[in-house]
């Protein structure tokens, strides 16, 4: 073979080797890019939420609400990637002392959002409201005490010397332990104003429709509650409505120690459009 032919042969060999290597790299990259399989229940939840939540002011009929509850009732920690192989917390960002409540967003859009809340033992989310929102809560892990109120309508607070307080009816004040049924709160019923206290480490999956939004006047307001024994006419509440309990709710600022950490969601990603 001549020198010119040898050089050309070497060039062909180099081009061939580069082509083979390039194909292998493409195959490896394509394999790495393959998304993790989405758990069927999580994808089903997402599809149901699109049917349930139609925007601000829209409340789904009871049969649709029950259908979404049935999906949530079947949800397990594994459906949102909670396993020993998945790190939800960044060790370098750990908070010293008592760990705060953390949350992450699985998915959010204008009509609804899916969020996870991580509460350490004794962790507290103070009494707060969900203005104009319907919220589905599924306790995935742990035991938690929930205290919830609804506003009394019409407002009966003329006897209260502090006019900035408002009367609310106690709707829940008990402990929930996973696995348990999904709870639903509505804009004006079901315990729209609630406080969560973790007895053991807890994980809560929340579906909020529509999500909080300062721009659309759905900001979160925090409260302190004061037991109430009498109405404005002096008649005790127990005498007026047997078995009912009430409290005066007063707006307050969120305590510094109750600020929540935002963490990255590292679980299965929802597929918005299915082929």
mmCIF file with all atom_site columns, C-alpha atoms in Angstrom, residues 35-237:
data_model
loop_
_atom_site.group_PDB
_atom_site.id
_atom_site.type_symbol
_atom_site.label_atom_id
_atom_site.label_alt_id
_atom_site.label_comp_id
_atom_site.label_asym_id
_atom_site.label_entity_id
_atom_site.label_seq_id
_atom_site.pdbx_PDB_ins_code
_atom_site.Cartn_x
_atom_site.Cartn_y
_atom_site.Cartn_z
_atom_site.occupancy
_atom_site.B_iso_or_equiv
_atom_site.pdbx_formal_charge
_atom_site.auth_seq_id
_atom_site.auth_comp_id
_atom_site.auth_asym_id
_atom_site.auth_atom_id
_atom_site.pdbx_PDB_model_num
ATOM 1   C CA . UNK A 1 35  ? -37.766 9.025  33.006 1.00 0.00 ? 35  UNK A CA 1
ATOM 2   C CA . UNK A 1 36  ? -38.624 6.858  35.972 1.00 0.00 ? 36  UNK A CA 1
ATOM 3   C CA . UNK A 1 37  ? -41.946 5.094  35.687 1.00 0.00 ? 37  UNK A CA 1
ATOM 4   C CA . UNK A 1 38  ? -44.766 7.100  37.227 1.00 0.00 ? 38  UNK A CA 1
ATOM 5   C CA . UNK A 1 39  ? -46.718 5.106  39.839 1.00 0.00 ? 39  UNK A CA 1
ATOM 6   C CA . UNK A 1 40  ? -50.196 4.405  38.523 1.00 0.00 ? 40  UNK A CA 1
ATOM 7   C CA . UNK A 1 41  ? -51.919 5.943  41.558 1.00 0.00 ? 41  UNK A CA 1
ATOM 8   C CA . UNK A 1 42  ? -50.000 9.229  41.261 1.00 0.00 ? 42  UNK A CA 1
ATOM 9   C CA . UNK A 1 43  ? -50.835 9.562  37.573 1.00 0.00 ? 43  UNK A CA 1
ATOM 10  C CA . UNK A 1 44  ? -54.453 8.641  38.309 1.00 0.00 ? 44  UNK A CA 1
ATOM 11  C CA . UNK A 1 45  ? -54.550 11.305 41.023 1.00 0.00 ? 45  UNK A CA 1
ATOM 12  C CA . UNK A 1 46  ? -53.268 13.935 38.605 1.00 0.00 ? 46  UNK A CA 1
ATOM 13  C CA . UNK A 1 47  ? -55.857 13.006 35.959 1.00 0.00 ? 47  UNK A CA 1
ATOM 14  C CA . UNK A 1 48  ? -58.662 13.135 38.528 1.00 0.00 ? 48  UNK A CA 1
ATOM 15  C CA . UNK A 1 49  ? -57.530 16.554 39.791 1.00 0.00 ? 49  UNK A CA 1
ATOM 16  C CA . UNK A 1 50  ? -57.815 17.957 36.280 1.00 0.00 ? 50  UNK A CA 1
ATOM 17  C CA . UNK A 1 51  ? -61.442 16.810 36.245 1.00 0.00 ? 51  UNK A CA 1
ATOM 18  C CA . UNK A 1 52  ? -62.245 18.021 39.765 1.00 0.00 ? 52  UNK A CA 1
ATOM 19  C CA . UNK A 1 53  ? -60.695 21.495 39.850 1.00 0.00 ? 53  UNK A CA 1
ATOM 20  C CA . UNK A 1 54  ? -62.054 23.954 37.309 1.00 0.00 ? 54  UNK A CA 1
ATOM 21  C CA . UNK A 1 55  ? -60.694 27.181 38.761 1.00 0.00 ? 55  UNK A CA 1
ATOM 22  C CA . UNK A 1 56  ? -61.483 29.694 41.543 1.00 0.00 ? 56  UNK A CA 1
ATOM 23  C CA . UNK A 1 57  ? -65.026 29.586 42.894 1.00 0.00 ? 57  UNK A CA 1
ATOM 24  C CA . UNK A 1 58  ? -65.824 26.171 41.424 1.00 0.00 ? 58  UNK A CA 1
ATOM 25  C CA . UNK A 1 59  ? -66.702 23.440 43.944 1.00 0.00 ? 59  UNK A CA 1
ATOM 26  C CA . UNK A 1 60  ? -66.952 19.892 42.615 1.00 0.00 ? 60  UNK A CA 1
ATOM 27  C CA . UNK A 1 61  ? -70.182 17.892 43.158 1.00 0.00 ? 61  UNK A CA 1
ATOM 28  C CA . UNK A 1 62  ? -70.184 15.205 45.883 1.00 0.00 ? 62  UNK A CA 1
ATOM 29  C CA . UNK A 1 63  ? -69.776 12.237 43.528 1.00 0.00 ? 63  UNK A CA 1
ATOM 30  C CA . UNK A 1 64  ? -66.648 13.772 41.963 1.00 0.00 ? 64  UNK A CA 1
ATOM 31  C CA . UNK A 1 65  ? -65.246 14.583 45.406 1.00 0.00 ? 65  UNK A CA 1
ATOM 32  C CA . UNK A 1 66  ? -65.777 10.984 46.508 1.00 0.00 ? 66  UNK A CA 1
ATOM 33  C CA . UNK A 1 67  ? -64.038 9.677  43.391 1.00 0.00 ? 67  UNK A CA 1
ATOM 34  C CA . UNK A 1 68  ? -60.945 11.741 44.208 1.00 0.00 ? 68  UNK A CA 1
ATOM 35  C CA . UNK A 1 69  ? -61.096 10.612 47.839 1.00 0.00 ? 69  UNK A CA 1
ATOM 36  C CA . UNK A 1 70  ? -61.106 6.969  46.757 1.00 0.00 ? 70  UNK A CA 1
ATOM 37  C CA . UNK A 1 71  ? -57.903 7.525  44.775 1.00 0.00 ? 71  UNK A CA 1
ATOM 38  C CA . UNK A 1 72  ? -56.223 9.296  47.686 1.00 0.00 ? 72  UNK A CA 1
ATOM 39  C CA . UNK A 1 73  ? -57.366 6.606  50.124 1.00 0.00 ? 73  UNK A CA 1
ATOM 40  C CA . UNK A 1 74  ? -55.339 4.095  48.083 1.00 0.00 ? 74  UNK A CA 1
ATOM 41  C CA . UNK A 1 75  ? -52.199 6.247  47.952 1.00 0.00 ? 75  UNK A CA 1
ATOM 42  C CA . UNK A 1 76  ? -49.113 4.860  49.676 1.00 0.00 ? 76  UNK A CA 1
ATOM 43  C CA . UNK A 1 77  ? -45.773 6.514  50.513 1.00 0.00 ? 77  UNK A CA 1
ATOM 44  C CA . UNK A 1 78  ? -44.161 4.610  47.635 1.00 0.00 ? 78  UNK A CA 1
ATOM 45  C CA . UNK A 1 79  ? -46.482 6.354  45.159 1.00 0.00 ? 79  UNK A CA 1
ATOM 46  C CA . UNK A 1 80  ? -44.648 9.638  45.767 1.00 0.00 ? 80  UNK A CA 1
ATOM 47  C CA . UNK A 1 81  ? -41.183 8.114  45.925 1.00 0.00 ? 81  UNK A CA 1
ATOM 48  C CA . UNK A 1 82  ? -40.888 7.787  49.686 1.00 0.00 ? 82  UNK A CA 1
ATOM 49  C CA . UNK A 1 83  ? -38.410 4.958  50.162 1.00 0.00 ? 83  UNK A CA 1
ATOM 50  C CA . UNK A 1 84  ? -35.039 4.297  51.770 1.00 0.00 ? 84  UNK A CA 1
ATOM 51  C CA . UNK A 1 85  ? -33.375 4.802  48.386 1.00 0.00 ? 85  UNK A CA 1
ATOM 52  C CA . UNK A 1 86  ? -34.636 8.340  47.850 1.00 0.00 ? 86  UNK A CA 1
ATOM 53  C CA . UNK A 1 87  ? -33.187 11.364 49.651 1.00 0.00 ? 87  UNK A CA 1
ATOM 54  C CA . UNK A 1 88  ? -35.777 14.077 50.205 1.00 0.00 ? 88  UNK A CA 1
ATOM 55  C CA . UNK A 1 89  ? -33.664 16.146 52.585 1.00 0.00 ? 89  UNK A CA 1
ATOM 56  C CA . UNK A 1 90  ? -30.317 17.696 51.772 1.00 0.00 ? 90  UNK A CA 1
ATOM 57  C CA . UNK A 1 91  ? -28.042 16.841 54.742 1.00 0.00 ? 91  UNK A CA 1
ATOM 58  C CA . UNK A 1 92  ? -25.942 19.963 54.147 1.00 0.00 ? 92  UNK A CA 1
ATOM 59  C CA . UNK A 1 93  ? -29.049 22.094 54.614 1.00 0.00 ? 93  UNK A CA 1
ATOM 60  C CA . UNK A 1 94  ? -30.135 20.483 57.874 1.00 0.00 ? 94  UNK A CA 1
ATOM 61  C CA . UNK A 1 95  ? -31.418 22.825 60.551 1.00 0.00 ? 95  UNK A CA 1
ATOM 62  C CA . UNK A 1 96  ? -29.719 22.665 63.948 1.00 0.00 ? 96  UNK A CA 1
ATOM 63  C CA . UNK A 1 97  ? -31.856 22.148 67.029 1.00 0.00 ? 97  UNK A CA 1
ATOM 64  C CA . UNK A 1 98  ? -35.514 21.244 66.563 1.00 0.00 ? 98  UNK A CA 1
ATOM 65  C CA . UNK A 1 99  ? -36.061 20.516 62.851 1.00 0.00 ? 99  UNK A CA 1
ATOM 66  C CA . UNK A 1 100 ? -38.699 22.599 61.124 1.00 0.00 ? 100 UNK A CA 1
ATOM 67  C CA . UNK A 1 101 ? -41.601 21.401 59.054 1.00 0.00 ? 101 UNK A CA 1
ATOM 68  C CA . UNK A 1 102 ? -40.605 21.035 55.399 1.00 0.00 ? 102 UNK A CA 1
ATOM 69  C CA . UNK A 1 103 ? -42.672 20.888 52.249 1.00 0.00 ? 103 UNK A CA 1
ATOM 70  C CA . UNK A 1 104 ? -42.213 20.167 48.583 1.00 0.00 ? 104 UNK A CA 1
ATOM 71  C CA . UNK A 1 105 ? -44.403 20.648 45.525 1.00 0.00 ? 105 UNK A CA 1
ATOM 72  C CA . UNK A 1 106 ? -45.061 17.636 43.323 1.00 0.00 ? 106 UNK A CA 1
ATOM 73  C CA . UNK A 1 107 ? -47.059 19.592 40.751 1.00 0.00 ? 107 UNK A CA 1
ATOM 74  C CA . UNK A 1 108 ? -48.759 22.969 40.499 1.00 0.00 ? 108 UNK A CA 1
ATOM 75  C CA . UNK A 1 109 ? -50.884 24.821 37.979 1.00 0.00 ? 109 UNK A CA 1
ATOM 76  C CA . UNK A 1 110 ? -53.489 27.577 38.086 1.00 0.00 ? 110 UNK A CA 1
ATOM 77  C CA . UNK A 1 111 ? -56.301 25.256 39.176 1.00 0.00 ? 111 UNK A CA 1
ATOM 78  C CA . UNK A 1 112 ? -54.632 22.961 41.719 1.00 0.00 ? 112 UNK A CA 1
ATOM 79  C CA . UNK A 1 113 ? -51.397 21.871 43.341 1.00 0.00 ? 113 UNK A CA 1
ATOM 80  C CA . UNK A 1 114 ? -50.071 18.633 44.860 1.00 0.00 ? 114 UNK A CA 1
ATOM 81  C CA . UNK A 1 115 ? -47.795 19.087 47.885 1.00 0.00 ? 115 UNK A CA 1
ATOM 82  C CA . UNK A 1 116 ? -46.045 16.969 50.492 1.00 0.00 ? 116 UNK A CA 1
ATOM 83  C CA . UNK A 1 117 ? -45.523 18.163 54.065 1.00 0.00 ? 117 UNK A CA 1
ATOM 84  C CA . UNK A 1 118 ? -42.877 16.563 56.288 1.00 0.00 ? 118 UNK A CA 1
ATOM 85  C CA . UNK A 1 119 ? -43.417 17.081 60.025 1.00 0.00 ? 119 UNK A CA 1
ATOM 86  C CA . UNK A 1 120 ? -40.856 15.869 62.581 1.00 0.00 ? 120 UNK A CA 1
ATOM 87  C CA . UNK A 1 121 ? -42.150 14.558 65.904 1.00 0.00 ? 121 UNK A CA 1
ATOM 88  C CA . UNK A 1 122 ? -43.726 17.500 67.781 1.00 0.00 ? 122 UNK A CA 1
ATOM 89  C CA . UNK A 1 123 ? -43.599 19.564 64.594 1.00 0.00 ? 123 UNK A CA 1
ATOM 90  C CA . UNK A 1 124 ? -46.469 22.052 64.285 1.00 0.00 ? 124 UNK A CA 1
ATOM 91  C CA . UNK A 1 125 ? -48.236 23.840 61.444 1.00 0.00 ? 125 UNK A CA 1
ATOM 92  C CA . UNK A 1 126 ? -50.087 26.610 63.332 1.00 0.00 ? 126 UNK A CA 1
ATOM 93  C CA . UNK A 1 127 ? -53.784 27.370 62.967 1.00 0.00 ? 127 UNK A CA 1
ATOM 94  C CA . UNK A 1 128 ? -54.287 28.733 59.423 1.00 0.00 ? 128 UNK A CA 1
ATOM 95  C CA . UNK A 1 129 ? -56.985 29.120 56.778 1.00 0.00 ? 129 UNK A CA 1
ATOM 96  C CA . UNK A 1 130 ? -57.523 28.151 53.120 1.00 0.00 ? 130 UNK A CA 1
ATOM 97  C CA . UNK A 1 131 ? -59.512 31.070 51.636 1.00 0.00 ? 131 UNK A CA 1
ATOM 98  C CA . UNK A 1 132 ? -61.814 30.056 48.789 1.00 0.00 ? 132 UNK A CA 1
ATOM 99  C CA . UNK A 1 133 ? -60.073 26.678 48.544 1.00 0.00 ? 133 UNK A CA 1
ATOM 100 C CA . UNK A 1 134 ? -61.054 23.024 48.643 1.00 0.00 ? 134 UNK A CA 1
ATOM 101 C CA . UNK A 1 135 ? -58.325 20.878 50.196 1.00 0.00 ? 135 UNK A CA 1
ATOM 102 C CA . UNK A 1 136 ? -57.924 17.091 50.251 1.00 0.00 ? 136 UNK A CA 1
ATOM 103 C CA . UNK A 1 137 ? -55.467 15.805 52.877 1.00 0.00 ? 137 UNK A CA 1
ATOM 104 C CA . UNK A 1 138 ? -54.083 12.277 53.010 1.00 0.00 ? 138 UNK A CA 1
ATOM 105 C CA . UNK A 1 139 ? -51.880 11.276 55.957 1.00 0.00 ? 139 UNK A CA 1
ATOM 106 C CA . UNK A 1 140 ? -49.319 8.924  54.414 1.00 0.00 ? 140 UNK A CA 1
ATOM 107 C CA . UNK A 1 141 ? -47.151 8.262  57.464 1.00 0.00 ? 141 UNK A CA 1
ATOM 108 C CA . UNK A 1 142 ? -47.332 8.787  61.212 1.00 0.00 ? 142 UNK A CA 1
ATOM 109 C CA . UNK A 1 143 ? -49.783 9.990  63.854 1.00 0.00 ? 143 UNK A CA 1
ATOM 110 C CA . UNK A 1 144 ? -51.029 13.559 63.939 1.00 0.00 ? 144 UNK A CA 1
ATOM 111 C CA . UNK A 1 145 ? -53.373 15.691 66.021 1.00 0.00 ? 145 UNK A CA 1
ATOM 112 C CA . UNK A 1 146 ? -55.681 17.947 64.011 1.00 0.00 ? 146 UNK A CA 1
ATOM 113 C CA . UNK A 1 147 ? -57.707 20.835 65.390 1.00 0.00 ? 147 UNK A CA 1
ATOM 114 C CA . UNK A 1 148 ? -60.073 22.485 62.919 1.00 0.00 ? 148 UNK A CA 1
ATOM 115 C CA . UNK A 1 149 ? -62.652 25.282 62.905 1.00 0.00 ? 149 UNK A CA 1
ATOM 116 C CA . UNK A 1 150 ? -65.262 26.808 60.590 1.00 0.00 ? 150 UNK A CA 1
ATOM 117 C CA . UNK A 1 151 ? -66.491 30.395 60.861 1.00 0.00 ? 151 UNK A CA 1
ATOM 118 C CA . UNK A 1 152 ? -69.871 30.910 62.519 1.00 0.00 ? 152 UNK A CA 1
ATOM 119 C CA . UNK A 1 153 ? -72.290 32.634 60.143 1.00 0.00 ? 153 UNK A CA 1
ATOM 120 C CA . UNK A 1 154 ? -73.731 35.095 60.915 1.00 0.00 ? 154 UNK A CA 1
ATOM 121 C CA . UNK A 1 155 ? -70.844 36.446 62.962 1.00 0.00 ? 155 UNK A CA 1
ATOM 122 C CA . UNK A 1 156 ? -71.800 36.535 66.643 1.00 0.00 ? 156 UNK A CA 1
ATOM 123 C CA . UNK A 1 157 ? -69.036 38.463 68.333 1.00 0.00 ? 157 UNK A CA 1
ATOM 124 C CA . UNK A 1 158 ? -70.777 41.521 69.807 1.00 0.00 ? 158 UNK A CA 1
ATOM 125 C CA . UNK A 1 159 ? -70.046 40.287 73.350 1.00 0.00 ? 159 UNK A CA 1
ATOM 126 C CA . UNK A 1 160 ? -66.337 40.065 72.704 1.00 0.00 ? 160 UNK A CA 1
ATOM 127 C CA . UNK A 1 161 ? -64.571 43.238 73.835 1.00 0.00 ? 161 UNK A CA 1
ATOM 128 C CA . UNK A 1 162 ? -61.943 42.692 71.129 1.00 0.00 ? 162 UNK A CA 1
ATOM 129 C CA . UNK A 1 163 ? -63.736 43.405 67.858 1.00 0.00 ? 163 UNK A CA 1
ATOM 130 C CA . UNK A 1 164 ? -60.899 41.880 65.815 1.00 0.00 ? 164 UNK A CA 1
ATOM 131 C CA . UNK A 1 165 ? -61.804 38.442 67.128 1.00 0.00 ? 165 UNK A CA 1
ATOM 132 C CA . UNK A 1 166 ? -64.269 36.267 65.246 1.00 0.00 ? 166 UNK A CA 1
ATOM 133 C CA . UNK A 1 167 ? -66.355 33.340 66.449 1.00 0.00 ? 167 UNK A CA 1
ATOM 134 C CA . UNK A 1 168 ? -65.647 29.895 64.987 1.00 0.00 ? 168 UNK A CA 1
ATOM 135 C CA . UNK A 1 169 ? -67.177 26.454 65.523 1.00 0.00 ? 169 UNK A CA 1
ATOM 136 C CA . UNK A 1 170 ? -64.850 23.575 66.409 1.00 0.00 ? 170 UNK A CA 1
ATOM 137 C CA . UNK A 1 171 ? -65.146 20.829 63.775 1.00 0.00 ? 171 UNK A CA 1
ATOM 138 C CA . UNK A 1 172 ? -62.302 18.452 64.719 1.00 0.00 ? 172 UNK A CA 1
ATOM 139 C CA . UNK A 1 173 ? -60.014 17.957 67.700 1.00 0.00 ? 173 UNK A CA 1
ATOM 140 C CA . UNK A 1 174 ? -58.533 14.464 67.580 1.00 0.00 ? 174 UNK A CA 1
ATOM 141 C CA . UNK A 1 175 ? -55.637 12.246 66.549 1.00 0.00 ? 175 UNK A CA 1
ATOM 142 C CA . UNK A 1 176 ? -55.352 10.640 63.115 1.00 0.00 ? 176 UNK A CA 1
ATOM 143 C CA . UNK A 1 177 ? -53.005 7.708  62.426 1.00 0.00 ? 177 UNK A CA 1
ATOM 144 C CA . UNK A 1 178 ? -51.963 6.412  59.008 1.00 0.00 ? 178 UNK A CA 1
ATOM 145 C CA . UNK A 1 179 ? -53.377 4.615  57.174 1.00 0.00 ? 179 UNK A CA 1
ATOM 146 C CA . UNK A 1 180 ? -56.623 6.574  57.456 1.00 0.00 ? 180 UNK A CA 1
ATOM 147 C CA . UNK A 1 181 ? -59.275 8.054  55.200 1.00 0.00 ? 181 UNK A CA 1
ATOM 148 C CA . UNK A 1 182 ? -58.761 11.287 53.294 1.00 0.00 ? 182 UNK A CA 1
ATOM 149 C CA . UNK A 1 183 ? -60.154 14.434 54.900 1.00 0.00 ? 183 UNK A CA 1
ATOM 150 C CA . UNK A 1 184 ? -61.765 17.181 52.824 1.00 0.00 ? 184 UNK A CA 1
ATOM 151 C CA . UNK A 1 185 ? -62.229 20.812 53.767 1.00 0.00 ? 185 UNK A CA 1
ATOM 152 C CA . UNK A 1 186 ? -64.291 23.276 51.742 1.00 0.00 ? 186 UNK A CA 1
ATOM 153 C CA . UNK A 1 187 ? -64.170 27.086 51.490 1.00 0.00 ? 187 UNK A CA 1
ATOM 154 C CA . UNK A 1 188 ? -66.772 27.466 54.261 1.00 0.00 ? 188 UNK A CA 1
ATOM 155 C CA . UNK A 1 189 ? -67.157 23.984 55.769 1.00 0.00 ? 189 UNK A CA 1
ATOM 156 C CA . UNK A 1 190 ? -65.312 20.858 56.845 1.00 0.00 ? 190 UNK A CA 1
ATOM 157 C CA . UNK A 1 191 ? -62.764 22.632 59.052 1.00 0.00 ? 191 UNK A CA 1
ATOM 158 C CA . UNK A 1 192 ? -61.267 25.211 56.680 1.00 0.00 ? 192 UNK A CA 1
ATOM 159 C CA . UNK A 1 193 ? -59.114 26.644 59.486 1.00 0.00 ? 193 UNK A CA 1
ATOM 160 C CA . UNK A 1 194 ? -56.897 23.995 61.026 1.00 0.00 ? 194 UNK A CA 1
ATOM 161 C CA . UNK A 1 195 ? -53.711 23.309 62.986 1.00 0.00 ? 195 UNK A CA 1
ATOM 162 C CA . UNK A 1 196 ? -51.535 20.193 62.664 1.00 0.00 ? 196 UNK A CA 1
ATOM 163 C CA . UNK A 1 197 ? -49.318 18.750 65.395 1.00 0.00 ? 197 UNK A CA 1
ATOM 164 C CA . UNK A 1 198 ? -47.181 15.680 64.689 1.00 0.00 ? 198 UNK A CA 1
ATOM 165 C CA . UNK A 1 199 ? -47.118 13.077 67.448 1.00 0.00 ? 199 UNK A CA 1
ATOM 166 C CA . UNK A 1 200 ? -44.642 10.958 65.459 1.00 0.00 ? 200 UNK A CA 1
ATOM 167 C CA . UNK A 1 201 ? -42.790 11.938 62.270 1.00 0.00 ? 201 UNK A CA 1
ATOM 168 C CA . UNK A 1 202 ? -45.494 12.489 59.645 1.00 0.00 ? 202 UNK A CA 1
ATOM 169 C CA . UNK A 1 203 ? -45.899 12.930 55.919 1.00 0.00 ? 203 UNK A CA 1
ATOM 170 C CA . UNK A 1 204 ? -49.061 14.543 54.532 1.00 0.00 ? 204 UNK A CA 1
ATOM 171 C CA . UNK A 1 205 ? -50.102 14.655 50.881 1.00 0.00 ? 205 UNK A CA 1
ATOM 172 C CA . UNK A 1 206 ? -52.243 17.734 50.204 1.00 0.00 ? 206 UNK A CA 1
ATOM 173 C CA . UNK A 1 207 ? -54.289 18.527 47.108 1.00 0.00 ? 207 UNK A CA 1
ATOM 174 C CA . UNK A 1 208 ? -55.220 22.224 47.063 1.00 0.00 ? 208 UNK A CA 1
ATOM 175 C CA . UNK A 1 209 ? -57.642 23.665 44.569 1.00 0.00 ? 209 UNK A CA 1
ATOM 176 C CA . UNK A 1 210 ? -57.030 26.369 43.668 1.00 0.00 ? 210 UNK A CA 1
ATOM 177 C CA . UNK A 1 211 ? -53.551 26.916 45.206 1.00 0.00 ? 211 UNK A CA 1
ATOM 178 C CA . UNK A 1 212 ? -52.629 29.781 47.516 1.00 0.00 ? 212 UNK A CA 1
ATOM 179 C CA . UNK A 1 213 ? -52.136 33.035 45.585 1.00 0.00 ? 213 UNK A CA 1
ATOM 180 C CA . UNK A 1 214 ? -51.489 36.530 46.951 1.00 0.00 ? 214 UNK A CA 1
ATOM 181 C CA . UNK A 1 215 ? -52.302 38.001 43.556 1.00 0.00 ? 215 UNK A CA 1
ATOM 182 C CA . UNK A 1 216 ? -55.769 36.388 43.600 1.00 0.00 ? 216 UNK A CA 1
ATOM 183 C CA . UNK A 1 217 ? -56.441 37.217 47.260 1.00 0.00 ? 217 UNK A CA 1
ATOM 184 C CA . UNK A 1 218 ? -55.844 33.685 48.549 1.00 0.00 ? 218 UNK A CA 1
ATOM 185 C CA . UNK A 1 219 ? -53.022 34.374 50.962 1.00 0.00 ? 219 UNK A CA 1
ATOM 186 C CA . UNK A 1 220 ? -52.624 32.260 54.101 1.00 0.00 ? 220 UNK A CA 1
ATOM 187 C CA . UNK A 1 221 ? -53.710 33.853 57.398 1.00 0.00 ? 221 UNK A CA 1
ATOM 188 C CA . UNK A 1 222 ? -52.638 32.499 60.804 1.00 0.00 ? 222 UNK A CA 1
ATOM 189 C CA . UNK A 1 223 ? -54.684 32.569 64.016 1.00 0.00 ? 223 UNK A CA 1
ATOM 190 C CA . UNK A 1 224 ? -54.618 31.950 67.732 1.00 0.00 ? 224 UNK A CA 1
ATOM 191 C CA . UNK A 1 225 ? -57.732 30.465 69.315 1.00 0.00 ? 225 UNK A CA 1
ATOM 192 C CA . UNK A 1 226 ? -59.330 31.378 72.639 1.00 0.00 ? 226 UNK A CA 1
ATOM 193 C CA . UNK A 1 227 ? -62.020 29.125 74.182 1.00 0.00 ? 227 UNK A CA 1
ATOM 194 C CA . UNK A 1 228 ? -65.487 30.649 74.114 1.00 0.00 ? 228 UNK A CA 1
ATOM 195 C CA . UNK A 1 229 ? -68.204 29.774 76.649 1.00 0.00 ? 229 UNK A CA 1
ATOM 196 C CA . UNK A 1 230 ? -71.043 32.224 75.956 1.00 0.00 ? 230 UNK A CA 1
ATOM 197 C CA . UNK A 1 231 ? -72.875 34.024 73.167 1.00 0.00 ? 231 UNK A CA 1
ATOM 198 C CA . UNK A 1 232 ? -73.707 37.712 73.160 1.00 0.00 ? 232 UNK A CA 1
ATOM 199 C CA . UNK A 1 233 ? -77.030 37.136 74.972 1.00 0.00 ? 233 UNK A CA 1
ATOM 200 C CA . UNK A 1 234 ? -75.354 35.298 77.848 1.00 0.00 ? 234 UNK A CA 1
ATOM 201 C CA . UNK A 1 235 ? -76.719 31.866 76.895 1.00 0.00 ? 235 UNK A CA 1
ATOM 202 C CA . UNK A 1 236 ? -74.009 29.228 77.038 1.00 0.00 ? 236 UNK A CA 1
ATOM 203 C CA . UNK A 1 237 ? -73.074 27.628 73.736 1.00 0.00 ? 237 UNK A CA 1
#
